[in-house]
Short mmCIF file of C-alpha atoms in Angstrom, two decimals:
data_model
loop_
_atom_site.label_atom_id
_atom_site.label_comp_id
_atom_site.label_asym_id
_atom_site.label_seq_id
_atom_site.Cartn_x
_atom_site.Cartn_y
_atom_site.Cartn_z
CA UNK A 153 -6.01 -11.01 -13.73
CA UNK A 154 -5.75 -10.56 -17.65
CA UNK A 155 -1.78 -10.05 -17.32
CA UNK A 156 -2.02 -14.20 -16.25
CA UNK A 157 -0.56 -16.07 -19.21
CA UNK A 158 -1.53 -19.52 -17.85
CA UNK A 159 -5.29 -19.11 -18.50
CA UNK A 160 -5.31 -19.61 -21.74
CA UNK A 161 -4.25 -22.39 -21.56
CA UNK A 162 -5.80 -24.16 -18.66
CA UNK A 163 -9.09 -22.62 -18.84
CA UNK A 164 -10.31 -24.22 -22.03
CA UNK A 165 -9.08 -27.99 -20.14
CA UNK A 166 -11.16 -27.27 -17.15
CA UNK A 167 -14.30 -26.46 -19.17
CA UNK A 168 -13.83 -29.41 -20.63
CA UNK A 169 -14.04 -31.30 -17.08
CA UNK A 170 -16.86 -28.66 -16.47
CA UNK A 171 -19.12 -29.64 -19.94
CA UNK A 172 -18.14 -33.67 -19.03
CA UNK A 173 -18.98 -33.96 -15.56
CA UNK A 174 -22.44 -31.55 -16.47
CA UNK A 175 -23.05 -34.88 -18.22
CA UNK A 176 -22.47 -37.39 -16.44
CA UNK A 177 -24.85 -36.05 -13.26
CA UNK A 178 -28.14 -35.32 -15.56
CA UNK A 179 -27.51 -38.93 -16.97
CA UNK A 180 -26.83 -39.52 -13.24
CA UNK A 181 -30.52 -37.33 -12.33
CA UNK A 182 -32.46 -38.99 -15.32
CA UNK A 183 -31.20 -42.14 -14.74
CA UNK A 184 -33.27 -41.25 -11.10
CA UNK A 185 -35.75 -39.95 -12.37
CA UNK A 186 -36.47 -43.12 -14.47
CA UNK A 187 -35.94 -45.43 -12.23
CA UNK A 188 -38.56 -44.52 -10.01
CA UNK A 189 -41.41 -43.88 -13.03
CA UNK A 190 -41.00 -47.29 -13.42
CA UNK A 191 -41.50 -49.08 -9.82
CA UNK A 192 -43.85 -46.11 -7.93
CA UNK A 193 -46.83 -45.31 -11.04
CA UNK A 194 -49.52 -47.83 -10.54
CA UNK A 195 -48.55 -49.73 -13.79
CA UNK A 196 -50.69 -53.24 -15.34
CA UNK A 197 -48.52 -55.92 -14.29
CA UNK A 198 -48.33 -57.72 -17.66
CA UNK A 199 -45.84 -54.11 -18.74
CA UNK A 200 -42.49 -55.23 -19.54
CA UNK A 201 -39.97 -52.23 -17.77
CA UNK A 202 -38.08 -51.46 -20.66
CA UNK A 203 -41.93 -50.25 -21.61
CA UNK A 204 -42.31 -48.28 -18.92
CA UNK A 205 -39.03 -46.60 -19.55
CA UNK A 206 -39.34 -46.05 -21.93
CA UNK A 207 -42.86 -44.28 -20.84
CA UNK A 208 -41.47 -41.91 -18.55
CA UNK A 209 -37.38 -41.63 -20.30
CA UNK A 210 -39.34 -38.16 -21.64
CA UNK A 211 -39.95 -36.46 -19.22
CA UNK A 212 -37.26 -37.11 -17.30
CA UNK A 213 -35.36 -35.90 -19.51
CA UNK A 214 -37.00 -32.77 -19.90
CA UNK A 215 -37.13 -32.11 -16.44
CA UNK A 216 -33.80 -32.74 -16.22
CA UNK A 217 -33.09 -30.86 -19.80
CA UNK A 218 -35.23 -27.79 -19.28
CA UNK A 219 -33.12 -26.92 -15.80
CA UNK A 220 -29.90 -26.24 -17.81
CA UNK A 221 -32.13 -24.58 -20.92
CA UNK A 222 -33.71 -21.77 -18.50
CA UNK A 223 -30.47 -21.50 -16.64
CA UNK A 224 -28.58 -20.88 -19.92
CA UNK A 225 -31.86 -18.04 -21.07
CA UNK A 226 -30.87 -16.76 -17.48
CA UNK A 227 -27.87 -16.18 -18.23
CA UNK A 228 -28.05 -15.29 -21.19
CA UNK A 229 -30.70 -12.24 -20.83
CA UNK A 230 -28.28 -11.58 -17.84
CA UNK A 231 -25.19 -10.27 -19.94
CA UNK A 232 -27.20 -8.51 -21.62
CA UNK A 233 -27.55 -6.29 -18.27
CA UNK A 234 -31.32 -7.95 -16.94
CA UNK A 235 -32.29 -9.54 -14.43
CA UNK A 236 -33.92 -12.16 -15.32
CA UNK A 237 -35.65 -13.22 -12.33
CA UNK A 238 -38.13 -15.20 -14.61
CA UNK A 239 -35.97 -16.86 -16.08
CA UNK A 240 -34.09 -17.99 -13.13
CA UNK A 241 -36.81 -18.81 -11.21
CA UNK A 242 -38.07 -21.23 -13.56
CA UNK A 243 -34.79 -22.92 -13.60
CA UNK A 244 -34.27 -23.75 -10.19
CA UNK A 245 -37.80 -24.90 -10.30
CA UNK A 246 -37.19 -27.39 -12.44
CA UNK A 247 -33.76 -28.31 -11.22
CA UNK A 248 -36.52 -28.47 -7.35
CA UNK A 249 -39.07 -30.48 -9.60
CA UNK A 250 -35.72 -32.94 -11.08
CA UNK A 251 -34.16 -33.96 -7.23
CA UNK A 252 -37.78 -33.91 -5.11
CA UNK A 253 -38.95 -36.80 -7.24
CA UNK A 254 -35.79 -38.78 -7.04
CA UNK A 255 -35.25 -38.08 -3.48
CA UNK A 256 -38.99 -39.51 -2.60
CA UNK A 257 -38.67 -41.87 -5.17
CA UNK A 258 -35.70 -43.76 -3.18
CA UNK A 259 -36.79 -42.85 0.30
CA UNK A 260 -36.70 -46.34 1.11
CA UNK A 261 -33.37 -46.64 -0.03
CA UNK A 262 -30.93 -43.71 1.23
CA UNK A 263 -28.06 -44.30 -0.67
CA UNK A 264 -30.09 -44.28 -4.13
CA UNK A 265 -32.47 -41.16 -2.65
CA UNK A 266 -28.69 -39.07 -1.43
CA UNK A 267 -27.03 -39.99 -4.56
CA UNK A 268 -29.30 -39.50 -7.55
CA UNK A 269 -30.53 -35.91 -5.66
CA UNK A 270 -27.31 -35.14 -4.23
CA UNK A 271 -25.93 -35.69 -8.22
CA UNK A 272 -28.78 -32.88 -9.32
CA UNK A 273 -28.23 -30.45 -6.34
CA UNK A 274 -24.37 -30.69 -7.48
CA UNK A 275 -24.62 -30.71 -10.82
CA UNK A 276 -27.11 -27.22 -10.46
CA UNK A 277 -25.30 -25.47 -8.48
CA UNK A 278 -21.80 -25.79 -10.08
CA UNK A 279 -23.14 -25.11 -13.63
CA UNK A 280 -24.57 -21.62 -11.47
CA UNK A 281 -21.18 -20.84 -10.74
CA UNK A 282 -19.35 -21.95 -13.47
CA UNK A 283 -21.92 -19.77 -15.83
CA UNK A 284 -21.49 -16.87 -13.29
CA UNK A 285 -17.90 -16.37 -13.66
CA UNK A 286 -18.20 -17.42 -17.62
CA UNK A 287 -20.70 -14.17 -17.11
CA UNK A 288 -18.89 -12.27 -15.54
CA UNK A 289 -15.41 -12.66 -17.84
CA UNK A 290 -17.98 -11.52 -21.21
CA UNK A 291 -19.34 -8.92 -18.77
CA UNK A 292 -14.81 -7.83 -18.14
CA UNK A 293 -13.47 -8.57 -21.56
CA UNK A 294 -16.25 -6.02 -22.60
CA UNK A 295 -15.73 -3.26 -20.61
CA UNK A 296 -19.50 -3.55 -19.02
CA UNK A 297 -18.03 -4.00 -14.83
CA UNK A 298 -15.00 -3.59 -13.58
CA UNK A 299 -12.03 -5.33 -13.40
CA UNK A 300 -10.42 -7.31 -10.40
CA UNK A 301 -8.67 -5.72 -7.85
CA UNK A 302 -5.39 -7.38 -6.55
CA UNK A 303 -6.03 -9.54 -2.74
CA UNK A 304 -4.94 -7.79 -0.07
CA UNK A 305 -5.37 -10.59 2.24
CA UNK A 306 -7.75 -10.56 5.91
CA UNK A 307 -4.18 -9.12 7.79
CA UNK A 308 -3.80 -6.29 5.37
CA UNK A 309 -8.30 -5.64 6.19
CA UNK A 310 -7.72 -5.79 9.25
CA UNK A 311 -4.55 -3.56 9.93
CA UNK A 312 -5.65 -0.42 7.45
CA UNK A 313 -8.96 -0.91 6.85
CA UNK A 314 -9.26 2.73 5.40
CA UNK A 315 -6.06 1.83 3.64
CA UNK A 316 -6.80 -1.20 2.22
CA UNK A 317 -10.14 0.57 0.65
CA UNK A 318 -8.32 3.33 -0.54
CA UNK A 319 -5.81 0.84 -2.43
CA UNK A 320 -8.27 -0.95 -3.52
CA UNK A 321 -9.84 1.90 -6.12
CA UNK A 322 -7.01 2.89 -6.72
CA UNK A 323 -5.45 0.10 -8.08
CA UNK A 324 -9.39 -0.30 -9.76
CA UNK A 325 -9.16 2.97 -11.21
CA UNK A 326 -5.68 3.14 -12.43
CA UNK A 327 -4.33 -0.29 -12.73
CA UNK A 328 -2.11 -0.24 -9.96
CA UNK A 329 0.01 -3.45 -8.34
CA UNK A 330 -0.72 -4.25 -5.01
CA UNK A 331 2.52 -2.87 -2.39
CA UNK A 332 1.82 0.43 -5.45
CA UNK A 333 -1.48 0.69 -4.76
CA UNK A 334 -0.89 0.43 -1.10
CA UNK A 335 1.62 2.95 -0.49
CA UNK A 336 -0.51 5.86 -2.92
CA UNK A 337 -3.14 5.10 -0.80
CA UNK A 338 -1.32 5.57 3.05
CA UNK A 339 1.09 8.68 0.67
CA UNK A 340 -3.53 9.92 0.00
CA UNK A 341 -4.85 10.16 3.59
CA UNK A 342 -1.69 11.39 4.97
CA UNK A 343 -2.34 14.76 2.26
CA UNK A 344 -6.09 14.79 2.96
CA UNK A 345 -5.33 14.32 6.93
CA UNK A 346 -2.66 16.76 6.89
CA UNK A 347 -4.84 19.54 4.42
CA UNK A 348 -7.89 19.17 6.05
CA UNK A 349 -6.51 20.32 9.46
CA UNK A 350 -5.02 23.25 7.30
CA UNK A 351 -7.85 23.67 5.80
CA UNK A 352 -9.62 23.63 8.69
CA UNK A 353 -6.72 26.70 10.21
CA UNK A 354 -7.55 28.98 7.15
CA UNK A 355 -11.46 28.67 7.82
CA UNK A 356 -10.82 30.09 11.14
CA UNK A 357 -8.04 32.76 9.72
CA UNK A 358 -10.36 33.99 7.32
CA UNK A 359 -13.60 34.12 9.60
CA UNK A 360 -11.39 35.95 12.74
CA UNK A 361 -10.66 39.56 9.52
CA UNK A 362 -14.45 39.69 9.85
CA UNK A 363 -16.68 41.53 12.99
CA UNK A 364 -19.81 40.55 10.91
CA UNK A 365 -20.41 36.36 11.62
CA UNK A 366 -22.54 36.67 8.00
CA UNK A 367 -19.41 38.17 5.82
CA UNK A 368 -17.06 35.61 7.59
CA UNK A 369 -19.42 33.02 6.48
CA UNK A 370 -19.87 34.29 3.27
CA UNK A 371 -15.58 34.66 3.25
CA UNK A 372 -15.65 30.98 4.23
CA UNK A 373 -18.18 29.62 2.01
CA UNK A 374 -17.25 31.09 -1.45
CA UNK A 375 -13.09 30.15 -1.00
CA UNK A 376 -12.34 27.03 -1.87
CA UNK A 377 -10.28 26.18 1.89
CA UNK A 378 -9.36 22.95 0.29
CA UNK A 379 -7.52 24.60 -2.69
CA UNK A 380 -6.01 27.64 -0.85
CA UNK A 381 -3.95 24.61 1.65
CA UNK A 382 -3.37 22.64 -1.37
CA UNK A 383 -1.45 26.01 -2.75
CA UNK A 384 0.08 27.13 0.98
CA UNK A 385 1.76 23.57 1.15
CA UNK A 386 2.83 24.17 -2.65
CA UNK A 387 4.94 27.04 -1.27
CA UNK A 388 6.05 26.17 1.38
CA UNK A 389 9.87 26.48 3.02
CA UNK A 390 10.12 23.10 3.81
CA UNK A 391 14.10 23.11 3.54
CA UNK A 392 14.21 26.02 5.46
CA UNK A 393 12.14 24.69 7.82
CA UNK A 394 13.83 22.00 8.12
CA UNK A 395 16.91 24.12 8.87
CA UNK A 396 15.32 26.60 11.38
CA UNK A 397 14.42 24.06 14.03
CA UNK A 398 17.36 21.84 13.44
CA UNK A 399 19.61 24.80 14.25
CA UNK A 400 16.91 24.74 17.35
CA UNK A 401 17.85 21.39 17.73
CA UNK A 402 21.28 21.28 18.46
CA UNK A 403 22.78 20.00 21.86
CA UNK A 404 24.97 22.51 23.78
CA UNK A 405 28.48 22.57 24.23
CA UNK A 406 29.36 21.29 27.62
CA UNK A 407 32.25 23.61 29.72
CA UNK A 408 36.00 23.36 28.69
CA UNK A 409 37.98 22.62 31.95
CA UNK A 410 40.77 21.23 30.55
CA UNK A 411 42.14 23.62 27.84
CA UNK A 412 45.28 26.06 28.98
CA UNK A 413 44.22 29.04 30.58
CA UNK A 414 46.39 31.75 28.14
CA UNK A 415 43.80 29.68 25.72
CA UNK A 416 40.93 30.42 27.38
CA UNK A 417 41.85 34.34 27.88
CA UNK A 418 43.04 34.29 23.67
CA UNK A 419 39.64 32.69 22.74
CA UNK A 420 37.06 34.78 25.02
CA UNK A 421 36.46 37.24 22.37
CA UNK A 422 35.07 35.16 19.39
CA UNK A 423 31.69 34.93 18.29
CA UNK A 424 31.42 31.02 18.60
CA UNK A 425 31.45 28.82 21.50
CA UNK A 426 35.10 27.37 22.99
CA UNK A 427 35.25 23.54 21.72
CA UNK A 428 36.00 20.73 24.62
CA UNK A 429 39.53 19.89 25.19
CA UNK A 430 39.24 16.81 22.78
CA UNK A 431 38.93 18.53 20.14
CA UNK A 432 41.26 21.03 20.91
CA UNK A 433 44.27 18.67 21.98
CA UNK A 434 43.47 17.19 18.49
CA UNK A 435 43.78 21.16 16.36
CA UNK A 436 47.62 20.49 14.04
CA UNK A 437 50.86 22.35 16.28
CA UNK A 438 52.46 22.32 13.41
CA UNK A 439 52.39 24.84 10.27
CA UNK A 440 51.02 22.78 7.00
CA UNK A 441 48.37 20.58 8.91
CA UNK A 442 46.95 24.47 10.38
CA UNK A 443 47.22 25.67 7.21
CA UNK A 444 45.05 22.41 5.43
CA UNK A 445 42.65 22.98 8.15
CA UNK A 446 42.46 26.91 7.50
CA UNK A 447 41.53 25.94 4.20
CA UNK A 448 39.32 23.21 4.79
CA UNK A 449 36.89 25.63 7.11
CA UNK A 450 37.10 28.21 4.40
CA UNK A 451 35.24 25.66 2.46
CA UNK A 452 33.15 24.76 5.37
CA UNK A 453 32.31 28.32 5.78
CA UNK A 454 31.59 29.25 2.18
CA UNK A 455 28.96 26.37 2.15
CA UNK A 456 27.62 25.76 5.46
CA UNK A 457 24.32 23.20 4.07
CA UNK A 458 27.44 21.18 2.31
CA UNK A 459 26.56 17.23 3.53
CA UNK A 460 29.30 16.31 5.74
CA UNK A 461 30.14 12.77 4.63
CA UNK A 462 30.49 14.03 1.12
CA UNK A 463 32.99 16.71 1.97
CA UNK A 464 35.30 14.40 4.12
CA UNK A 465 35.05 11.55 1.03
CA UNK A 466 36.27 14.11 -1.04
CA UNK A 467 39.19 15.20 0.65
CA UNK A 468 39.25 11.95 1.52
CA UNK A 469 39.50 12.43 5.98
CA UNK A 470 37.24 10.95 8.34
CA UNK A 471 34.00 12.45 9.10
CA UNK A 472 35.50 13.00 12.59
CA UNK A 473 37.50 15.22 11.12
CA UNK A 474 35.52 17.07 9.58
CA UNK A 475 33.58 17.35 12.69
CA UNK A 476 36.10 18.19 14.40
CA UNK A 477 37.29 21.41 12.33
CA UNK A 478 33.62 22.60 11.41
CA UNK A 479 33.47 23.36 15.71
CA UNK A 480 37.27 24.85 16.04
CA UNK A 481 36.76 26.97 13.80
CA UNK A 482 33.40 28.42 14.63
CA UNK A 483 34.91 28.42 17.37
CA UNK A 484 37.06 31.70 15.69
CA UNK A 485 40.66 29.10 17.01
CA UNK A 486 41.22 29.33 12.75
CA UNK A 487 40.64 32.68 11.68
CA UNK A 488 44.60 33.23 13.10
CA UNK A 489 47.15 32.53 9.98
CA UNK A 490 49.16 31.32 13.01
CA UNK A 491 49.31 28.20 15.14
CA UNK A 492 47.22 27.93 18.90
CA UNK A 493 50.05 26.71 19.91
CA UNK A 494 52.27 30.08 18.48
CA UNK A 495 49.74 32.14 19.92
CA UNK A 496 49.97 30.78 23.58
CA UNK A 497 53.33 31.61 23.60
CA UNK A 498 53.40 35.37 21.79
CA UNK A 499 50.06 35.80 24.48
CA UNK A 500 52.47 34.76 27.04
CA UNK A 501 54.93 36.50 25.43
CA UNK A 502 53.25 39.74 26.24
CA UNK A 503 52.37 39.32 29.27
CA UNK A 504 55.48 39.48 30.73
CA UNK A 505 57.26 35.90 29.92
CA UNK A 506 59.59 36.58 27.45
CA UNK A 507 59.09 35.02 24.00
CA UNK A 508 58.54 31.60 23.47
CA UNK A 509 62.48 29.48 24.34
CA UNK A 510 62.06 26.65 23.28
CA UNK A 511 63.78 24.36 25.84
CA UNK A 512 67.45 23.29 25.72
CA UNK A 513 68.87 19.73 26.46
CA UNK A 514 70.93 19.18 29.17
#
């Protein structure tokens, strides 16, 4: 594309080589036609061959030069926006005459027919492609044709033809690189599909508000359904819906069969579900660690949408411990200033077992 830094240094050398090739090919084709003109016409036997060559050389040169001149005229008029059919047909006809002369005139020697005829065909084909490339470059530099799009490859076209077509248009219109144009095209197609489906539902809703089918048609036709769909998309509360749906996807809490019976009775009235036994065993029994859990739970409860990983990193604890604190706090077991073991002892004493006394050493 336009940003290729190597093109200015390589292109002149290539074009110089092309002009050298044209000169050699044209000279070879002209020699072949002169050879035919020297041998085939019924010249007098007394006329030397160099006189014959001098007589036919202008006609051979005119034929080869005429093909190049008419092709150049065609290229010039095409750069101005014309089709130039006349110049192109005349150029092709002139080259056909020269190639036919070489092939038919050297029909008795296949090698000479192939060499001289092939030189003319090969040189003319390369000239046409070369002039077409120069014409496109000139038109592109003047802004009359679009710049070239990235090359996406056959595999990409085969996998995602619709995406690749959209990406190619975006690359030409917005000068996007290959991967960015593909990403933008995929996003646009997803948005178009969603907006089209939403517009269909909006139309159905609008029609349902009118009993008269004519008024329903007027209402549905008057409104820009795509604009309504875009406005609805902009107003959608995506985080709110994600929060609601995520709450419904939480796994059920397994039944706790290993907790102490007194703990079950003490926590029967709490709002949250009972945490499993492996979590209950990790609730701190010393007052200092328990108070720290209560402080952390209060912070979690104040900001329920906080990222647990960031919370764990902030307080220097593991993510698993944060999950334990949240499950224990949600069950209500961190609401009391007393540790869990103290509340069990207090509950046992209130049931007639007496105050909790530590066992003495024997």
